[in-house]
mmCIF file of C-alpha atoms in Angstrom:
data_model
loop_
_atom_site.group_PDB
_atom_site.id
_atom_site.type_symbol
_atom_site.label_atom_id
_atom_site.label_comp_id
_atom_site.label_asym_id
_atom_site.label_seq_id
_atom_site.Cartn_x
_atom_site.Cartn_y
_atom_site.Cartn_z
ATOM 1 C CA MET L 9 17.150 9.778 -0.298
ATOM 2 C CA LYS L 10 13.882 8.774 -1.965
ATOM 3 C CA GLN L 11 14.138 5.379 -3.676
ATOM 4 C CA PRO L 12 11.809 5.387 -6.737
ATOM 5 C CA SER L 13 12.076 1.572 -7.082
ATOM 6 C CA LEU L 14 10.735 1.072 -3.541
ATOM 7 C CA ILE L 15 7.058 0.594 -4.503
ATOM 8 C CA PHE L 16 4.266 0.913 -1.936
ATOM 9 C CA LEU L 17 0.903 -0.554 -3.004
ATOM 10 C CA THR L 18 -2.043 1.106 -1.288
ATOM 11 C CA GLY L 19 -5.802 0.705 -1.555
ATOM 12 C CA PHE L 20 -8.756 -0.407 0.510
ATOM 13 C CA SER L 21 -8.882 -3.927 1.924
ATOM 14 C CA GLY L 22 -10.038 -6.160 -0.940
ATOM 15 C CA SER L 23 -8.613 -3.976 -3.730
ATOM 16 C CA GLY L 24 -6.173 -6.740 -4.756
ATOM 17 C CA LYS L 25 -2.885 -5.651 -3.145
ATOM 18 C CA SER L 26 -1.956 -9.122 -1.846
ATOM 19 C CA THR L 27 -2.881 -10.793 -5.159
ATOM 20 C CA ILE L 28 -1.401 -8.201 -7.526
ATOM 21 C CA GLY L 29 1.662 -7.420 -5.386
ATOM 22 C CA PRO L 30 3.608 -10.697 -5.845
ATOM 23 C CA LEU L 31 2.733 -10.846 -9.575
ATOM 24 C CA LEU L 32 3.812 -7.239 -10.059
ATOM 25 C CA ALA L 33 7.081 -7.811 -8.176
ATOM 26 C CA ASN L 34 7.784 -10.863 -10.341
ATOM 27 C CA SER L 35 7.024 -8.890 -13.514
ATOM 28 C CA LEU L 36 9.377 -6.073 -12.445
ATOM 29 C CA GLY L 37 12.088 -8.452 -11.183
ATOM 30 C CA TYR L 38 11.678 -7.009 -7.658
ATOM 31 C CA ASP L 39 11.209 -8.631 -4.239
ATOM 32 C CA PHE L 40 7.784 -8.589 -2.545
ATOM 33 C CA LEU L 41 6.691 -8.060 1.066
ATOM 34 C CA ASP L 42 3.222 -7.979 2.599
ATOM 35 C CA LEU L 43 3.469 -5.416 5.419
ATOM 36 C CA ASP L 44 0.733 -7.055 7.528
ATOM 37 C CA LYS L 45 2.576 -10.397 7.394
ATOM 38 C CA GLU L 46 5.838 -8.661 8.373
ATOM 39 C CA ILE L 47 4.033 -7.064 11.352
ATOM 40 C CA GLU L 48 2.689 -10.473 12.418
ATOM 41 C CA LEU L 49 6.219 -11.919 12.290
ATOM 42 C CA PHE L 50 7.605 -8.949 14.230
ATOM 43 C CA ALA L 51 4.864 -9.071 16.923
ATOM 44 C CA ALA L 52 4.612 -12.897 16.954
ATOM 45 C CA LYS L 53 0.815 -12.682 16.824
ATOM 46 C CA SER L 54 -1.947 -12.233 14.241
ATOM 47 C CA ILE L 55 -3.333 -8.839 13.179
ATOM 48 C CA ASN L 56 -6.705 -9.856 14.655
ATOM 49 C CA ARG L 57 -5.052 -10.570 18.033
ATOM 50 C CA ILE L 58 -3.108 -7.280 17.979
ATOM 51 C CA PHE L 59 -6.347 -5.340 17.322
ATOM 52 C CA ALA L 60 -8.303 -7.321 19.955
ATOM 53 C CA GLU L 61 -5.655 -7.243 22.694
ATOM 54 C CA GLU L 62 -3.868 -3.924 22.167
ATOM 55 C CA GLY L 63 -6.043 -1.830 19.850
ATOM 56 C CA GLU L 64 -5.532 -0.044 16.544
ATOM 57 C CA ALA L 65 -3.197 2.656 17.918
ATOM 58 C CA HIS L 66 -0.660 0.015 19.021
ATOM 59 C CA PHE L 67 -0.995 -1.738 15.652
ATOM 60 C CA ARG L 68 -0.194 1.538 13.816
ATOM 61 C CA ASP L 69 2.930 2.009 15.977
ATOM 62 C CA LEU L 70 4.079 -1.501 15.059
ATOM 63 C CA GLU L 71 3.342 -0.729 11.404
ATOM 64 C CA HIS L 72 5.598 2.331 11.553
ATOM 65 C CA THR L 73 8.402 0.395 13.282
ATOM 66 C CA VAL L 74 8.371 -2.308 10.585
ATOM 67 C CA LEU L 75 8.176 0.290 7.778
ATOM 68 C CA GLU L 76 11.280 2.028 9.123
ATOM 69 C CA LYS L 77 13.234 -1.193 8.549
ATOM 70 C CA LEU L 78 12.253 -1.215 4.841
ATOM 71 C CA VAL L 79 12.706 2.356 3.675
ATOM 72 C CA GLY L 80 16.331 2.113 2.575
ATOM 73 C CA ARG L 81 15.639 -0.776 0.208
ATOM 74 C CA THR L 82 15.305 -0.678 -3.579
ATOM 75 C CA GLU L 83 13.589 -2.938 -6.140
ATOM 76 C CA LEU L 84 10.954 -3.946 -3.605
ATOM 77 C CA VAL L 85 7.131 -4.007 -3.786
ATOM 78 C CA VAL L 86 5.428 -3.565 -0.396
ATOM 79 C CA SER L 87 1.712 -4.258 0.006
ATOM 80 C CA LEU L 88 0.391 -1.829 2.658
ATOM 81 C CA GLY L 89 -2.574 -2.345 4.945
ATOM 82 C CA GLY L 90 -5.688 -0.409 3.897
ATOM 83 C CA GLY L 91 -5.375 2.134 6.723
ATOM 84 C CA ALA L 92 -1.593 2.637 6.741
ATOM 85 C CA LEU L 93 -1.752 6.074 5.115
ATOM 86 C CA GLN L 94 -4.120 7.391 7.815
ATOM 87 C CA HIS L 95 -1.348 7.142 10.406
ATOM 88 C CA ASN L 96 0.577 10.409 9.951
ATOM 89 C CA PRO L 97 4.070 9.026 10.782
ATOM 90 C CA CYS L 98 3.547 6.112 8.331
ATOM 91 C CA PHE L 99 2.201 8.418 5.620
ATOM 92 C CA SER L 100 5.164 10.821 5.943
ATOM 93 C CA LEU L 101 7.650 7.940 5.837
ATOM 94 C CA ILE L 102 6.032 6.352 2.753
ATOM 95 C CA ILE L 103 5.797 9.628 0.796
ATOM 96 C CA ALA L 104 9.415 10.524 1.620
ATOM 97 C CA SER L 105 10.841 7.081 0.834
ATOM 98 C CA GLY L 106 9.377 5.548 -2.314
ATOM 99 C CA THR L 107 6.730 5.456 -5.041
ATOM 100 C CA LEU L 108 3.086 5.140 -4.002
ATOM 101 C CA VAL L 109 0.675 3.160 -6.225
ATOM 102 C CA TYR L 110 -3.086 3.239 -5.562
ATOM 103 C CA LEU L 111 -5.255 0.268 -6.578
ATOM 104 C CA HIS L 112 -8.709 1.829 -6.854
ATOM 105 C CA SER L 113 -11.941 -0.175 -6.495
ATOM 106 C CA SER L 114 -15.562 0.951 -6.069
ATOM 107 C CA PRO L 115 -17.279 0.482 -2.669
ATOM 108 C CA GLU L 116 -19.796 -1.951 -4.231
ATOM 109 C CA ILE L 117 -17.062 -4.235 -5.593
ATOM 110 C CA LEU L 118 -15.104 -4.021 -2.335
ATOM 111 C CA ALA L 119 -18.200 -4.993 -0.305
ATOM 112 C CA LYS L 120 -18.786 -7.971 -2.594
ATOM 113 C CA ARG L 121 -15.175 -9.137 -2.170
ATOM 114 C CA LEU L 122 -15.101 -8.565 1.597
ATOM 115 C CA SER L 123 -18.506 -9.959 2.594
ATOM 116 C CA HIS L 124 -17.055 -13.498 2.871
ATOM 117 C CA LYS L 125 -13.816 -12.530 4.642
ATOM 118 C CA THR L 126 -13.437 -13.237 8.353
ATOM 119 C CA ASP L 127 -9.848 -12.009 8.832
ATOM 120 C CA ARG L 128 -10.334 -8.228 8.397
ATOM 121 C CA PRO L 129 -10.680 -6.472 11.794
ATOM 122 C CA LEU L 130 -12.169 -3.283 10.350
ATOM 123 C CA MET L 131 -14.942 -5.291 8.671
ATOM 124 C CA LYS L 132 -16.306 -6.448 12.032
ATOM 125 C CA GLY L 133 -18.720 -4.694 14.394
ATOM 126 C CA ASP L 134 -17.732 -2.959 17.635
ATOM 127 C CA ASN L 135 -18.116 -6.218 19.582
ATOM 128 C CA GLY L 136 -16.310 -8.332 16.978
ATOM 129 C CA GLU L 137 -19.565 -9.571 15.406
ATOM 130 C CA ARG L 138 -19.765 -10.369 11.714
ATOM 131 C CA LEU L 139 -21.406 -7.592 9.664
ATOM 132 C CA SER L 140 -23.931 -8.081 6.872
ATOM 133 C CA LYS L 141 -23.046 -7.172 3.258
ATOM 134 C CA GLU L 142 -25.129 -3.971 3.590
ATOM 135 C CA GLN L 143 -23.365 -3.005 6.845
ATOM 136 C CA ILE L 144 -19.974 -3.700 5.261
ATOM 137 C CA GLU L 145 -20.855 -1.514 2.260
ATOM 138 C CA LYS L 146 -21.923 1.331 4.570
ATOM 139 C CA LYS L 147 -18.687 1.025 6.566
ATOM 140 C CA ILE L 148 -16.606 0.985 3.371
ATOM 141 C CA PHE L 149 -18.295 4.194 2.130
ATOM 142 C CA ALA L 150 -17.498 5.924 5.444
ATOM 143 C CA LEU L 151 -13.879 4.708 5.577
ATOM 144 C CA LEU L 152 -13.234 5.525 1.903
ATOM 145 C CA GLU L 153 -14.443 9.064 2.475
ATOM 146 C CA GLN L 154 -11.733 9.419 5.150
ATOM 147 C CA ARG L 155 -8.982 7.571 3.278
ATOM 148 C CA GLU L 156 -9.464 8.590 -0.363
ATOM 149 C CA PRO L 157 -7.663 11.975 -0.102
ATOM 150 C CA ARG L 158 -4.458 10.197 0.935
ATOM 151 C CA TYR L 159 -4.907 7.308 -1.473
ATOM 152 C CA LYS L 160 -5.091 9.919 -4.242
ATOM 153 C CA THR L 161 -1.661 11.361 -3.350
ATOM 154 C CA ALA L 162 -0.241 8.290 -5.152
ATOM 155 C CA GLN L 163 2.069 8.911 -8.101
ATOM 156 C CA ILE L 164 0.331 6.072 -9.996
ATOM 157 C CA ILE L 165 -3.412 5.264 -9.788
ATOM 158 C CA ILE L 166 -5.018 2.260 -11.497
ATOM 159 C CA GLU L 167 -8.593 0.927 -11.590
ATOM 160 C CA THR L 168 -8.944 -2.738 -10.573
ATOM 161 C CA ASP L 169 -12.731 -3.278 -10.904
ATOM 162 C CA THR L 170 -13.126 -4.344 -14.514
ATOM 163 C CA LYS L 171 -9.684 -5.495 -15.655
ATOM 164 C CA ARG L 172 -8.310 -9.027 -15.475
ATOM 165 C CA ILE L 173 -5.442 -9.374 -12.994
ATOM 166 C CA GLY L 174 -2.982 -10.100 -15.821
ATOM 167 C CA SER L 175 -3.933 -6.881 -17.635
ATOM 168 C CA THR L 176 -3.647 -4.857 -14.407
ATOM 169 C CA VAL L 177 -0.158 -6.254 -13.739
ATOM 170 C CA GLU L 178 0.983 -5.535 -17.327
ATOM 171 C CA GLU L 179 -0.319 -1.962 -17.200
ATOM 172 C CA LEU L 180 1.211 -1.340 -13.769
ATOM 173 C CA THR L 181 4.573 -2.786 -14.837
ATOM 174 C CA ARG L 182 4.742 -0.381 -17.799
ATOM 175 C CA LYS L 183 3.692 2.640 -15.704
ATOM 176 C CA ILE L 184 6.099 1.863 -12.847
ATOM 177 C CA GLU L 185 9.077 1.206 -15.139
ATOM 178 C CA ARG L 186 8.455 4.533 -16.910
ATOM 179 C CA TYR L 187 8.011 6.395 -13.628
ATOM 180 C CA VAL L 188 11.117 4.868 -11.977
ATOM 181 C CA ARG L 189 13.300 5.613 -15.050
ATOM 182 C CA ARG L 190 12.182 9.255 -15.092
ATOM 183 C CA ALA L 191 12.541 9.688 -11.313
ATOM 184 C CA GLU L 192 16.043 8.174 -11.318
ATOM 185 C CA LYS L 193 17.081 10.434 -14.227
ATOM 186 C CA ARG L 194 15.810 13.469 -12.306
ATOM 187 C CA GLN L 195 17.713 12.410 -9.183
ATOM 188 C CA PHE L 196 20.889 11.920 -11.200
ATOM 189 C CA ALA L 197 20.470 15.317 -12.909
ATOM 190 C CA ASN L 198 19.933 17.037 -9.541
ATOM 191 C CA LYS L 199 22.999 15.503 -7.899
ATOM 192 C CA PRO L 200 25.546 18.186 -7.027
ATOM 193 C CA LYS L 201 28.592 17.873 -9.286
ATOM 194 C CA LYS L 202 31.971 17.384 -7.635
ATOM 195 C CA HIS L 203 34.516 20.021 -8.611
ATOM 196 C CA THR L 204 38.068 18.915 -9.375
ATOM 197 C CA LYS L 205 41.115 20.918 -8.230
ATOM 198 C CA SER L 206 41.785 22.098 -11.770
ATOM 199 C CA GLU L 207 38.395 23.832 -11.751
#
């Protein structure tokens, strides 16, 4: 059964999932998990090492395995990796299991945030070299074009470019609480009623 209070945060790398996620979970009174960190614990190696040694396809399989362990939980915020929704088994599992929230940022803002990061495999060149800000922006445009259709399947979408983090968390808390209440009411209303013998 779909658990409305199992919240999946999606968005491109740099959109604020790891920063907003714990604050949002605290505001809702939920637990928080960063999926990439859970994968690193499960594989006993860093994301960078998994990509370098075994490739993206193996990483996506690990991602799906770890997700499967979470899908029965409730009152949990999970920060997803930026490309999780592109892996069909992960996407199907997420859509069937919980509430998807998209943190939307423009490519220009994302490039600015990511140009100083060294721990994002997809922001490196084919030979692992560091990309320039212009190259990063170009890569973000291309990846967003692929990913945006699935990001936009989210039940809740929020802009993160211009708002303060506190305002984003407050707005998200209100939207999620409303959405979860409605979804749980619908589930309760759709439950088949048990008939007693006297009926």
